[in-house]
């Protein structure tokens, strides 16, 4: 029974983590949004700024949920990787900073002086930044590195168009790769064979890389003998199997068959 309760608390981390993010960021936005209005009233922020009630309540609630998030996170990521350890450290430091900010809020309310209020404001903005960074890092753990920023990076760096004639690939095979094959690779392979990491000098995030003769992963003359197909058909506990057991779940029989059919279509071109 105790083990089940601990497991429940660990999994609740994925739910409760949203509360400190929303509450601390909202508190910082509310306090920051008040600054222009103080200036418009021709009053000095230094002399007239004081914590508002709404932001104060949000910060105090955010502090309580930050502690709960840290506790559940420690349970949830106890046997994690190095990246999980780094996320755990960031989470602990962010929680300490949020609690210190809550303490500075109580001091500012008690003393009601410009200096204590401005110290609280600076700490609140710092806490919001720390919580955001921790949340972003945690998001990359669950959704993959670059999950949030990759679309923006693609806007700035537009990939070069692929010459299908040079690759000797039909438009249909190209579209099948992008709509059917690439999502499989993204789920199971791109983490180690993508733009940021190319284990074994292999990339699977673009058709041009997949068909690169120097990669030796696809045999256009004999698709069933391709290294790619060989690796994904190995038992998942085999040391040469792809994806490795500690990186992703094995491909389903349907996914393997889909890749096999696509490879066979390449041989006919």
PDB file of N, CA, C and O in Angstrom, residues 38-116:
ATOM      1  N   UNK A  38       1.781  53.578 -12.338  1.00  0.00           N
ATOM      2  CA  UNK A  38       2.376  54.453 -11.318  1.00  0.00           C
ATOM      3  C   UNK A  38       3.096  55.613 -11.979  1.00  0.00           C
ATOM      4  O   UNK A  38       2.995  56.762 -11.546  1.00  0.00           O
ATOM      5  N   UNK A  39       3.787  55.316 -13.089  1.00  0.00           N
ATOM      6  CA  UNK A  39       4.497  56.362 -13.805  1.00  0.00           C
ATOM      7  C   UNK A  39       3.536  57.338 -14.459  1.00  0.00           C
ATOM      8  O   UNK A  39       3.777  58.561 -14.476  1.00  0.00           O
ATOM      9  N   UNK A  40       2.420  56.816 -15.008  1.00  0.00           N
ATOM     10  CA  UNK A  40       1.446  57.688 -15.654  1.00  0.00           C
ATOM     11  C   UNK A  40       0.793  58.654 -14.669  1.00  0.00           C
ATOM     12  O   UNK A  40       0.360  59.750 -15.036  1.00  0.00           O
ATOM     13  N   UNK A  41       0.702  58.248 -13.428  1.00  0.00           N
ATOM     14  CA  UNK A  41       0.131  59.122 -12.401  1.00  0.00           C
ATOM     15  C   UNK A  41       1.161  60.131 -11.876  1.00  0.00           C
ATOM     16  O   UNK A  41       0.895  60.852 -10.920  1.00  0.00           O
ATOM     17  N   UNK A  42       2.336  60.124 -12.562  1.00  0.00           N
ATOM     18  CA  UNK A  42       3.414  61.064 -12.226  1.00  0.00           C
ATOM     19  C   UNK A  42       3.902  60.902 -10.790  1.00  0.00           C
ATOM     20  O   UNK A  42       4.269  61.872 -10.131  1.00  0.00           O
ATOM     21  N   UNK A  43       3.892  59.659 -10.359  1.00  0.00           N
ATOM     22  CA  UNK A  43       4.444  59.368  -9.043  1.00  0.00           C
ATOM     23  C   UNK A  43       5.704  58.539  -9.184  1.00  0.00           C
ATOM     24  O   UNK A  43       5.878  57.806 -10.154  1.00  0.00           O
ATOM     25  N   UNK A  44       6.566  58.605  -8.243  1.00  0.00           N
ATOM     26  CA  UNK A  44       7.821  57.871  -8.273  1.00  0.00           C
ATOM     27  C   UNK A  44       7.580  56.416  -7.871  1.00  0.00           C
ATOM     28  O   UNK A  44       6.966  56.147  -6.834  1.00  0.00           O
ATOM     29  N   UNK A  45       8.056  55.487  -8.716  1.00  0.00           N
ATOM     30  CA  UNK A  45       7.941  54.067  -8.381  1.00  0.00           C
ATOM     31  C   UNK A  45       8.703  53.764  -7.097  1.00  0.00           C
ATOM     32  O   UNK A  45       8.251  53.004  -6.243  1.00  0.00           O
ATOM     33  N   UNK A  46       9.848  54.404  -6.953  1.00  0.00           N
ATOM     34  CA  UNK A  46      10.679  54.187  -5.777  1.00  0.00           C
ATOM     35  C   UNK A  46       9.953  54.550  -4.488  1.00  0.00           C
ATOM     36  O   UNK A  46      10.092  53.891  -3.461  1.00  0.00           O
ATOM     37  N   UNK A  47       9.122  55.594  -4.547  1.00  0.00           N
ATOM     38  CA  UNK A  47       8.468  56.083  -3.331  1.00  0.00           C
ATOM     39  C   UNK A  47       7.050  55.557  -3.135  1.00  0.00           C
ATOM     40  O   UNK A  47       6.550  55.528  -2.010  1.00  0.00           O
ATOM     41  N   UNK A  48       6.401  55.138  -4.220  1.00  0.00           N
ATOM     42  CA  UNK A  48       4.976  54.807  -4.114  1.00  0.00           C
ATOM     43  C   UNK A  48       4.633  53.342  -4.388  1.00  0.00           C
ATOM     44  O   UNK A  48       3.479  52.945  -4.236  1.00  0.00           O
ATOM     45  N   UNK A  49       5.605  52.546  -4.831  1.00  0.00           N
ATOM     46  CA  UNK A  49       5.290  51.139  -5.099  1.00  0.00           C
ATOM     47  C   UNK A  49       5.154  50.350  -3.807  1.00  0.00           C
ATOM     48  O   UNK A  49       5.992  50.435  -2.905  1.00  0.00           O
ATOM     49  N   UNK A  50       4.084  49.562  -3.700  1.00  0.00           N
ATOM     50  CA  UNK A  50       3.873  48.619  -2.608  1.00  0.00           C
ATOM     51  C   UNK A  50       3.262  47.345  -3.192  1.00  0.00           C
ATOM     52  O   UNK A  50       2.522  47.398  -4.186  1.00  0.00           O
ATOM     53  N   UNK A  51       3.516  46.181  -2.608  1.00  0.00           N
ATOM     54  CA  UNK A  51       2.939  44.930  -3.125  1.00  0.00           C
ATOM     55  C   UNK A  51       1.420  44.987  -3.120  1.00  0.00           C
ATOM     56  O   UNK A  51       0.801  45.476  -2.170  1.00  0.00           O
ATOM     57  N   UNK A  52       0.819  44.455  -4.200  1.00  0.00           N
ATOM     58  CA  UNK A  52      -0.648  44.441  -4.262  1.00  0.00           C
ATOM     59  C   UNK A  52      -1.170  43.130  -3.686  1.00  0.00           C
ATOM     60  O   UNK A  52      -0.456  42.117  -3.642  1.00  0.00           O
ATOM     61  N   UNK A  53      -2.417  43.153  -3.270  1.00  0.00           N
ATOM     62  CA  UNK A  53      -3.002  41.992  -2.586  1.00  0.00           C
ATOM     63  C   UNK A  53      -3.105  40.763  -3.494  1.00  0.00           C
ATOM     64  O   UNK A  53      -2.804  39.642  -3.079  1.00  0.00           O
ATOM     65  N   UNK A  54      -3.538  40.993  -4.744  1.00  0.00           N
ATOM     66  CA  UNK A  54      -3.738  39.858  -5.660  1.00  0.00           C
ATOM     67  C   UNK A  54      -2.422  39.126  -5.920  1.00  0.00           C
ATOM     68  O   UNK A  54      -2.342  37.898  -5.839  1.00  0.00           O
ATOM     69  N   UNK A  55      -1.370  39.881  -6.224  1.00  0.00           N
ATOM     70  CA  UNK A  55      -0.066  39.264  -6.497  1.00  0.00           C
ATOM     71  C   UNK A  55       0.482  38.589  -5.247  1.00  0.00           C
ATOM     72  O   UNK A  55       1.130  37.540  -5.328  1.00  0.00           O
ATOM     73  N   UNK A  56       0.236  39.181  -4.094  1.00  0.00           N
ATOM     74  CA  UNK A  56       0.719  38.603  -2.838  1.00  0.00           C
ATOM     75  C   UNK A  56       0.098  37.237  -2.586  1.00  0.00           C
ATOM     76  O   UNK A  56       0.787  36.274  -2.211  1.00  0.00           O
ATOM     77  N   UNK A  57      -1.216  37.142  -2.817  1.00  0.00           N
ATOM     78  CA  UNK A  57      -1.908  35.862  -2.622  1.00  0.00           C
ATOM     79  C   UNK A  57      -1.384  34.816  -3.603  1.00  0.00           C
ATOM     80  O   UNK A  57      -1.131  33.662  -3.237  1.00  0.00           O
ATOM     81  N   UNK A  58      -1.200  35.232  -4.866  1.00  0.00           N
ATOM     82  CA  UNK A  58      -0.703  34.295  -5.872  1.00  0.00           C
ATOM     83  C   UNK A  58       0.698  33.800  -5.523  1.00  0.00           C
ATOM     84  O   UNK A  58       1.013  32.611  -5.690  1.00  0.00           O
ATOM     85  N   UNK A  59       1.560  34.694  -5.039  1.00  0.00           N
ATOM     86  CA  UNK A  59       2.916  34.288  -4.688  1.00  0.00           C
ATOM     87  C   UNK A  59       2.920  33.318  -3.510  1.00  0.00           C
ATOM     88  O   UNK A  59       3.653  32.318  -3.518  1.00  0.00           O
ATOM     89  N   UNK A  60       2.106  33.584  -2.502  1.00  0.00           N
ATOM     90  CA  UNK A  60       2.069  32.697  -1.337  1.00  0.00           C
ATOM     91  C   UNK A  60       1.542  31.314  -1.715  1.00  0.00           C
ATOM     92  O   UNK A  60       2.069  30.288  -1.266  1.00  0.00           O
ATOM     93  N   UNK A  61       0.521  31.282  -2.551  1.00  0.00           N
ATOM     94  CA  UNK A  61       0.026  29.992  -3.045  1.00  0.00           C
ATOM     95  C   UNK A  61       1.065  29.315  -3.924  1.00  0.00           C
ATOM     96  O   UNK A  61       1.260  28.092  -3.858  1.00  0.00           O
ATOM     97  N   UNK A  62       1.758  30.115  -4.739  1.00  0.00           N
ATOM     98  CA  UNK A  62       2.805  29.569  -5.588  1.00  0.00           C
ATOM     99  C   UNK A  62       3.945  28.981  -4.774  1.00  0.00           C
ATOM    100  O   UNK A  62       4.527  27.957  -5.150  1.00  0.00           O
ATOM    101  N   UNK A  63       4.256  29.601  -3.656  1.00  0.00           N
ATOM    102  CA  UNK A  63       5.321  29.090  -2.783  1.00  0.00           C
ATOM    103  C   UNK A  63       4.948  27.729  -2.211  1.00  0.00           C
ATOM    104  O   UNK A  63       5.766  26.803  -2.180  1.00  0.00           O
ATOM    105  N   UNK A  64       3.697  27.617  -1.752  1.00  0.00           N
ATOM    106  CA  UNK A  64       3.239  26.345  -1.179  1.00  0.00           C
ATOM    107  C   UNK A  64       3.247  25.232  -2.225  1.00  0.00           C
ATOM    108  O   UNK A  64       3.718  24.113  -1.965  1.00  0.00           O
ATOM    109  N   UNK A  65       2.763  25.538  -3.426  1.00  0.00           N
ATOM    110  CA  UNK A  65       2.723  24.513  -4.472  1.00  0.00           C
ATOM    111  C   UNK A  65       4.125  24.220  -5.017  1.00  0.00           C
ATOM    112  O   UNK A  65       4.379  23.124  -5.509  1.00  0.00           O
ATOM    113  N   UNK A  66       5.042  25.189  -4.923  1.00  0.00           N
ATOM    114  CA  UNK A  66       6.422  24.952  -5.354  1.00  0.00           C
ATOM    115  C   UNK A  66       7.082  23.911  -4.452  1.00  0.00           C
ATOM    116  O   UNK A  66       7.827  23.041  -4.921  1.00  0.00           O
ATOM    117  N   UNK A  67       6.806  24.003  -3.163  1.00  0.00           N
ATOM    118  CA  UNK A  67       7.344  23.014  -2.220  1.00  0.00           C
ATOM    119  C   UNK A  67       6.780  21.629  -2.538  1.00  0.00           C
ATOM    120  O   UNK A  67       7.523  20.630  -2.583  1.00  0.00           O
ATOM    121  N   UNK A  68       5.467  21.564  -2.788  1.00  0.00           N
ATOM    122  CA  UNK A  68       4.837  20.284  -3.127  1.00  0.00           C
ATOM    123  C   UNK A  68       5.393  19.732  -4.436  1.00  0.00           C
ATOM    124  O   UNK A  68       5.642  18.521  -4.565  1.00  0.00           O
ATOM    125  N   UNK A  69       5.612  20.622  -5.402  1.00  0.00           N
ATOM    126  CA  UNK A  69       6.163  20.197  -6.689  1.00  0.00           C
ATOM    127  C   UNK A  69       7.568  19.633  -6.532  1.00  0.00           C
ATOM    128  O   UNK A  69       7.925  18.624  -7.148  1.00  0.00           O
ATOM    129  N   UNK A  70       8.362  20.274  -5.687  1.00  0.00           N
ATOM    130  CA  UNK A  70       9.730  19.802  -5.462  1.00  0.00           C
ATOM    131  C   UNK A  70       9.738  18.430  -4.786  1.00  0.00           C
ATOM    132  O   UNK A  70      10.503  17.537  -5.171  1.00  0.00           O
ATOM    133  N   UNK A  71       8.880  18.253  -3.808  1.00  0.00           N
ATOM    134  CA  UNK A  71       8.820  16.966  -3.095  1.00  0.00           C
ATOM    135  C   UNK A  71       8.402  15.849  -4.049  1.00  0.00           C
ATOM    136  O   UNK A  71       9.044  14.789  -4.110  1.00  0.00           O
ATOM    137  N   UNK A  72       7.334  16.076  -4.799  1.00  0.00           N
ATOM    138  CA  UNK A  72       6.879  15.045  -5.744  1.00  0.00           C
ATOM    139  C   UNK A  72       7.905  14.821  -6.850  1.00  0.00           C
ATOM    140  O   UNK A  72       8.067  13.711  -7.344  1.00  0.00           O
ATOM    141  N   UNK A  73       8.608  15.894  -7.243  1.00  0.00           N
ATOM    142  CA  UNK A  73       9.631  15.765  -8.278  1.00  0.00           C
ATOM    143  C   UNK A  73      10.811  14.937  -7.821  1.00  0.00           C
ATOM    144  O   UNK A  73      11.380  14.160  -8.598  1.00  0.00           O
ATOM    145  N   UNK A  74      11.193  15.091  -6.556  1.00  0.00           N
ATOM    146  CA  UNK A  74      12.296  14.300  -6.014  1.00  0.00           C
ATOM    147  C   UNK A  74      11.945  12.816  -6.010  1.00  0.00           C
ATOM    148  O   UNK A  74      12.792  11.959  -6.265  1.00  0.00           O
ATOM    149  N   UNK A  75      10.691  12.522  -5.709  1.00  0.00           N
ATOM    150  CA  UNK A  75      10.247  11.126  -5.722  1.00  0.00           C
ATOM    151  C   UNK A  75      10.178  10.602  -7.154  1.00  0.00           C
ATOM    152  O   UNK A  75      10.637   9.513  -7.467  1.00  0.00           O
ATOM    153  N   UNK A  76       9.637  11.424  -8.038  1.00  0.00           N
ATOM    154  CA  UNK A  76       9.410  11.024  -9.427  1.00  0.00           C
ATOM    155  C   UNK A  76      10.711  10.804 -10.180  1.00  0.00           C
ATOM    156  O   UNK A  76      10.827   9.880 -10.984  1.00  0.00           O
ATOM    157  N   UNK A  77      11.732  11.616  -9.901  1.00  0.00           N
ATOM    158  CA  UNK A  77      12.983  11.523 -10.648  1.00  0.00           C
ATOM    159  C   UNK A  77      14.127  10.962  -9.845  1.00  0.00           C
ATOM    160  O   UNK A  77      15.280  11.310 -10.090  1.00  0.00           O
ATOM    161  N   UNK A  78      13.829  10.105  -8.876  1.00  0.00           N
ATOM    162  CA  UNK A  78      14.873   9.620  -7.967  1.00  0.00           C
ATOM    163  C   UNK A  78      15.965   8.839  -8.694  1.00  0.00           C
ATOM    164  O   UNK A  78      17.150   8.968  -8.395  1.00  0.00           O
ATOM    165  N   UNK A  79      15.568   8.041  -9.685  1.00  0.00           N
ATOM    166  CA  UNK A  79      16.540   7.227 -10.417  1.00  0.00           C
ATOM    167  C   UNK A  79      16.739   7.749 -11.828  1.00  0.00           C
ATOM    168  O   UNK A  79      16.852   6.994 -12.787  1.00  0.00           O
ATOM    169  N   UNK A  80      16.769   9.063 -11.986  1.00  0.00           N
ATOM    170  CA  UNK A  80      16.837   9.652 -13.307  1.00  0.00           C
ATOM    171  C   UNK A  80      18.242   9.741 -13.870  1.00  0.00           C
ATOM    172  O   UNK A  80      19.223   9.371 -13.250  1.00  0.00           O
ATOM    173  N   UNK A  81      18.324  10.271 -15.084  1.00  0.00           N
ATOM    174  CA  UNK A  81      19.590  10.461 -15.772  1.00  0.00           C
ATOM    175  C   UNK A  81      20.245  11.750 -15.299  1.00  0.00           C
ATOM    176  O   UNK A  81      19.750  12.439 -14.408  1.00  0.00           O
ATOM    177  N   UNK A  82      21.368  12.086 -15.946  1.00  0.00           N
ATOM    178  CA  UNK A  82      22.066  13.329 -15.599  1.00  0.00           C
ATOM    179  C   UNK A  82      21.192  14.538 -15.853  1.00  0.00           C
ATOM    180  O   UNK A  82      21.167  15.489 -15.063  1.00  0.00           O
ATOM    181  N   UNK A  83      20.454  14.524 -16.967  1.00  0.00           N
ATOM    182  CA  UNK A  83      19.567  15.650 -17.287  1.00  0.00           C
ATOM    183  C   UNK A  83      18.460  15.774 -16.250  1.00  0.00           C
ATOM    184  O   UNK A  83      18.060  16.886 -15.900  1.00  0.00           O
ATOM    185  N   UNK A  84      17.966  14.650 -15.758  1.00  0.00           N
ATOM    186  CA  UNK A  84      16.956  14.697 -14.703  1.00  0.00           C
ATOM    187  C   UNK A  84      17.557  15.280 -13.431  1.00  0.00           C
ATOM    188  O   UNK A  84      16.920  16.069 -12.722  1.00  0.00           O
ATOM    189  N   UNK A  85      18.796  14.901 -13.137  1.00  0.00           N
ATOM    190  CA  UNK A  85      19.472  15.440 -11.954  1.00  0.00           C
ATOM    191  C   UNK A  85      19.616  16.962 -12.052  1.00  0.00           C
ATOM    192  O   UNK A  85      19.401  17.677 -11.074  1.00  0.00           O
ATOM    193  N   UNK A  86      19.967  17.450 -13.223  1.00  0.00           N
ATOM    194  CA  UNK A  86      20.103  18.893 -13.419  1.00  0.00           C
ATOM    195  C   UNK A  86      18.756  19.604 -13.250  1.00  0.00           C
ATOM    196  O   UNK A  86      18.668  20.669 -12.633  1.00  0.00           O
ATOM    197  N   UNK A  87      17.717  18.984 -13.784  1.00  0.00           N
ATOM    198  CA  UNK A  87      16.377  19.551 -13.628  1.00  0.00           C
ATOM    199  C   UNK A  87      15.970  19.573 -12.162  1.00  0.00           C
ATOM    200  O   UNK A  87      15.359  20.531 -11.683  1.00  0.00           O
ATOM    201  N   UNK A  88      16.321  18.504 -11.433  1.00  0.00           N
ATOM    202  CA  UNK A  88      16.015  18.435 -10.012  1.00  0.00           C
ATOM    203  C   UNK A  88      16.725  19.557  -9.247  1.00  0.00           C
ATOM    204  O   UNK A  88      16.129  20.220  -8.402  1.00  0.00           O
ATOM    205  N   UNK A  89      17.995  19.791  -9.569  1.00  0.00           N
ATOM    206  CA  UNK A  89      18.756  20.848  -8.899  1.00  0.00           C
ATOM    207  C   UNK A  89      18.149  22.214  -9.187  1.00  0.00           C
ATOM    208  O   UNK A  89      17.986  23.052  -8.284  1.00  0.00           O
ATOM    209  N   UNK A  90      17.795  22.451 -10.453  1.00  0.00           N
ATOM    210  CA  UNK A  90      17.158  23.726 -10.814  1.00  0.00           C
ATOM    211  C   UNK A  90      15.833  23.897 -10.072  1.00  0.00           C
ATOM    212  O   UNK A  90      15.502  25.005  -9.628  1.00  0.00           O
ATOM    213  N   UNK A  91      15.091  22.808  -9.947  1.00  0.00           N
ATOM    214  CA  UNK A  91      13.812  22.876  -9.241  1.00  0.00           C
ATOM    215  C   UNK A  91      13.986  23.235  -7.776  1.00  0.00           C
ATOM    216  O   UNK A  91      13.237  24.049  -7.229  1.00  0.00           O
ATOM    217  N   UNK A  92      14.981  22.631  -7.137  1.00  0.00           N
ATOM    218  CA  UNK A  92      15.239  22.927  -5.722  1.00  0.00           C
ATOM    219  C   UNK A  92      15.667  24.387  -5.549  1.00  0.00           C
ATOM    220  O   UNK A  92      15.164  25.092  -4.660  1.00  0.00           O
ATOM    221  N   UNK A  93      16.578  24.839  -6.398  1.00  0.00           N
ATOM    222  CA  UNK A  93      17.053  26.223  -6.293  1.00  0.00           C
ATOM    223  C   UNK A  93      15.926  27.217  -6.567  1.00  0.00           C
ATOM    224  O   UNK A  93      15.822  28.253  -5.885  1.00  0.00           O
ATOM    225  N   UNK A  94      15.079  26.900  -7.547  1.00  0.00           N
ATOM    226  CA  UNK A  94      13.945  27.783  -7.853  1.00  0.00           C
ATOM    227  C   UNK A  94      12.979  27.860  -6.673  1.00  0.00           C
ATOM    228  O   UNK A  94      12.465  28.936  -6.349  1.00  0.00           O
ATOM    229  N   UNK A  95      12.738  26.722  -6.039  1.00  0.00           N
ATOM    230  CA  UNK A  95      11.834  26.702  -4.889  1.00  0.00           C
ATOM    231  C   UNK A  95      12.404  27.516  -3.734  1.00  0.00           C
ATOM    232  O   UNK A  95      11.670  28.272  -3.069  1.00  0.00           O
ATOM    233  N   UNK A  96      13.697  27.384  -3.500  1.00  0.00           N
ATOM    234  CA  UNK A  96      14.332  28.177  -2.438  1.00  0.00           C
ATOM    235  C   UNK A  96      14.195  29.667  -2.736  1.00  0.00           C
ATOM    236  O   UNK A  96      13.891  30.474  -1.846  1.00  0.00           O
ATOM    237  N   UNK A  97      14.396  30.036  -4.007  1.00  0.00           N
ATOM    238  CA  UNK A  97      14.276  31.447  -4.391  1.00  0.00           C
ATOM    239  C   UNK A  97      12.844  31.942  -4.235  1.00  0.00           C
ATOM    240  O   UNK A  97      12.615  33.069  -3.759  1.00  0.00           O
ATOM    241  N   UNK A  98      11.873  31.114  -4.591  1.00  0.00           N
ATOM    242  CA  UNK A  98      10.458  31.498  -4.436  1.00  0.00           C
ATOM    243  C   UNK A  98      10.110  31.672  -2.961  1.00  0.00           C
ATOM    244  O   UNK A  98       9.407  32.631  -2.582  1.00  0.00           O
ATOM    245  N   UNK A  99      10.592  30.778  -2.123  1.00  0.00           N
ATOM    246  CA  UNK A  99      10.334  30.900  -0.676  1.00  0.00           C
ATOM    247  C   UNK A  99      10.997  32.154  -0.111  1.00  0.00           C
ATOM    248  O   UNK A  99      10.407  32.847   0.740  1.00  0.00           O
ATOM    249  N   UNK A 100      12.206  32.463  -0.578  1.00  0.00           N
ATOM    250  CA  UNK A 100      12.879  33.686  -0.137  1.00  0.00           C
ATOM    251  C   UNK A 100      12.102  34.921  -0.591  1.00  0.00           C
ATOM    252  O   UNK A 100      12.012  35.920   0.133  1.00  0.00           O
ATOM    253  N   UNK A 101      11.517  34.837  -1.779  1.00  0.00           N
ATOM    254  CA  UNK A 101      10.700  35.948  -2.288  1.00  0.00           C
ATOM    255  C   UNK A 101       9.449  36.116  -1.443  1.00  0.00           C
ATOM    256  O   UNK A 101       9.034  37.248  -1.148  1.00  0.00           O
ATOM    257  N   UNK A 102       8.847  35.002  -1.053  1.00  0.00           N
ATOM    258  CA  UNK A 102       7.677  35.082  -0.186  1.00  0.00           C
ATOM    259  C   UNK A 102       8.040  35.709   1.156  1.00  0.00           C
ATOM    260  O   UNK A 102       7.263  36.507   1.722  1.00  0.00           O
ATOM    261  N   UNK A 103       9.226  35.372   1.670  1.00  0.00           N
ATOM    262  CA  UNK A 103       9.687  35.985   2.923  1.00  0.00           C
ATOM    263  C   UNK A 103       9.900  37.479   2.753  1.00  0.00           C
ATOM    264  O   UNK A 103       9.536  38.286   3.629  1.00  0.00           O
ATOM    265  N   UNK A 104      10.468  37.872   1.596  1.00  0.00           N
ATOM    266  CA  UNK A 104      10.666  39.310   1.345  1.00  0.00           C
ATOM    267  C   UNK A 104       9.333  40.040   1.201  1.00  0.00           C
ATOM    268  O   UNK A 104       9.219  41.214   1.539  1.00  0.00           O
ATOM    269  N   UNK A 105       8.316  39.331   0.700  1.00  0.00           N
ATOM    270  CA  UNK A 105       6.979  39.917   0.611  1.00  0.00           C
ATOM    271  C   UNK A 105       6.432  40.224   2.008  1.00  0.00           C
ATOM    272  O   UNK A 105       5.897  41.319   2.247  1.00  0.00           O
ATOM    273  N   UNK A 106       6.572  39.263   2.898  1.00  0.00           N
ATOM    274  CA  UNK A 106       6.077  39.471   4.266  1.00  0.00           C
ATOM    275  C   UNK A 106       6.819  40.624   4.941  1.00  0.00           C
ATOM    276  O   UNK A 106       6.216  41.412   5.688  1.00  0.00           O
ATOM    277  N   UNK A 107       8.110  40.745   4.678  1.00  0.00           N
ATOM    278  CA  UNK A 107       8.886  41.854   5.234  1.00  0.00           C
ATOM    279  C   UNK A 107       8.393  43.171   4.661  1.00  0.00           C
ATOM    280  O   UNK A 107       8.228  44.164   5.388  1.00  0.00           O
ATOM    281  N   UNK A 108       8.152  43.186   3.330  1.00  0.00           N
ATOM    282  CA  UNK A 108       7.687  44.414   2.684  1.00  0.00           C
ATOM    283  C   UNK A 108       6.323  44.846   3.221  1.00  0.00           C
ATOM    284  O   UNK A 108       6.065  46.033   3.418  1.00  0.00           O
ATOM    285  N   UNK A 109       5.434  43.863   3.447  1.00  0.00           N
ATOM    286  CA  UNK A 109       4.108  44.193   3.988  1.00  0.00           C
ATOM    287  C   UNK A 109       4.227  44.699   5.419  1.00  0.00           C
ATOM    288  O   UNK A 109       3.551  45.658   5.820  1.00  0.00           O
ATOM    289  N   UNK A 110       5.104  44.083   6.193  1.00  0.00           N
ATOM    290  CA  UNK A 110       5.270  44.460   7.610  1.00  0.00           C
ATOM    291  C   UNK A 110       5.904  45.840   7.766  1.00  0.00           C
ATOM    292  O   UNK A 110       5.454  46.664   8.562  1.00  0.00           O
ATOM    293  N   UNK A 111       6.956  46.090   6.977  1.00  0.00           N
ATOM    294  CA  UNK A 111       7.669  47.366   7.108  1.00  0.00           C
ATOM    295  C   UNK A 111       7.037  48.485   6.283  1.00  0.00           C
ATOM    296  O   UNK A 111       7.135  49.654   6.646  1.00  0.00           O
ATOM    297  N   UNK A 112       6.479  48.105   5.139  1.00  0.00           N
ATOM    298  CA  UNK A 112       5.829  49.072   4.253  1.00  0.00           C
ATOM    299  C   UNK A 112       6.763  50.224   3.890  1.00  0.00           C
ATOM    300  O   UNK A 112       6.383  51.395   3.921  1.00  0.00           O
ATOM    301  N   UNK A 113       8.004  49.890   3.541  1.00  0.00           N
ATOM    302  CA  UNK A 113       8.975  50.899   3.129  1.00  0.00           C
ATOM    303  C   UNK A 113       9.297  50.714   1.655  1.00  0.00           C
ATOM    304  O   UNK A 113       9.195  49.607   1.111  1.00  0.00           O
ATOM    305  N   UNK A 114       9.699  51.779   0.960  1.00  0.00           N
ATOM    306  CA  UNK A 114      10.035  51.667  -0.460  1.00  0.00           C
ATOM    307  C   UNK A 114      11.141  50.655  -0.720  1.00  0.00           C
ATOM    308  O   UNK A 114      11.075  49.878  -1.677  1.00  0.00           O
ATOM    309  N   UNK A 115      12.167  50.635   0.124  1.00  0.00           N
ATOM    310  CA  UNK A 115      13.306  49.755  -0.093  1.00  0.00           C
ATOM    311  C   UNK A 115      12.899  48.282  -0.004  1.00  0.00           C
ATOM    312  O   UNK A 115      13.248  47.471  -0.870  1.00  0.00           O
ATOM    313  N   UNK A 116      12.158  47.910   1.025  1.00  0.00           N
ATOM    314  CA  UNK A 116      11.741  46.517   1.181  1.00  0.00           C
ATOM    315  C   UNK A 116      10.801  46.088   0.057  1.00  0.00           C
ATOM    316  O   UNK A 116      10.835  44.943  -0.388  1.00  0.00           O
TER     317      UNK A 116
END
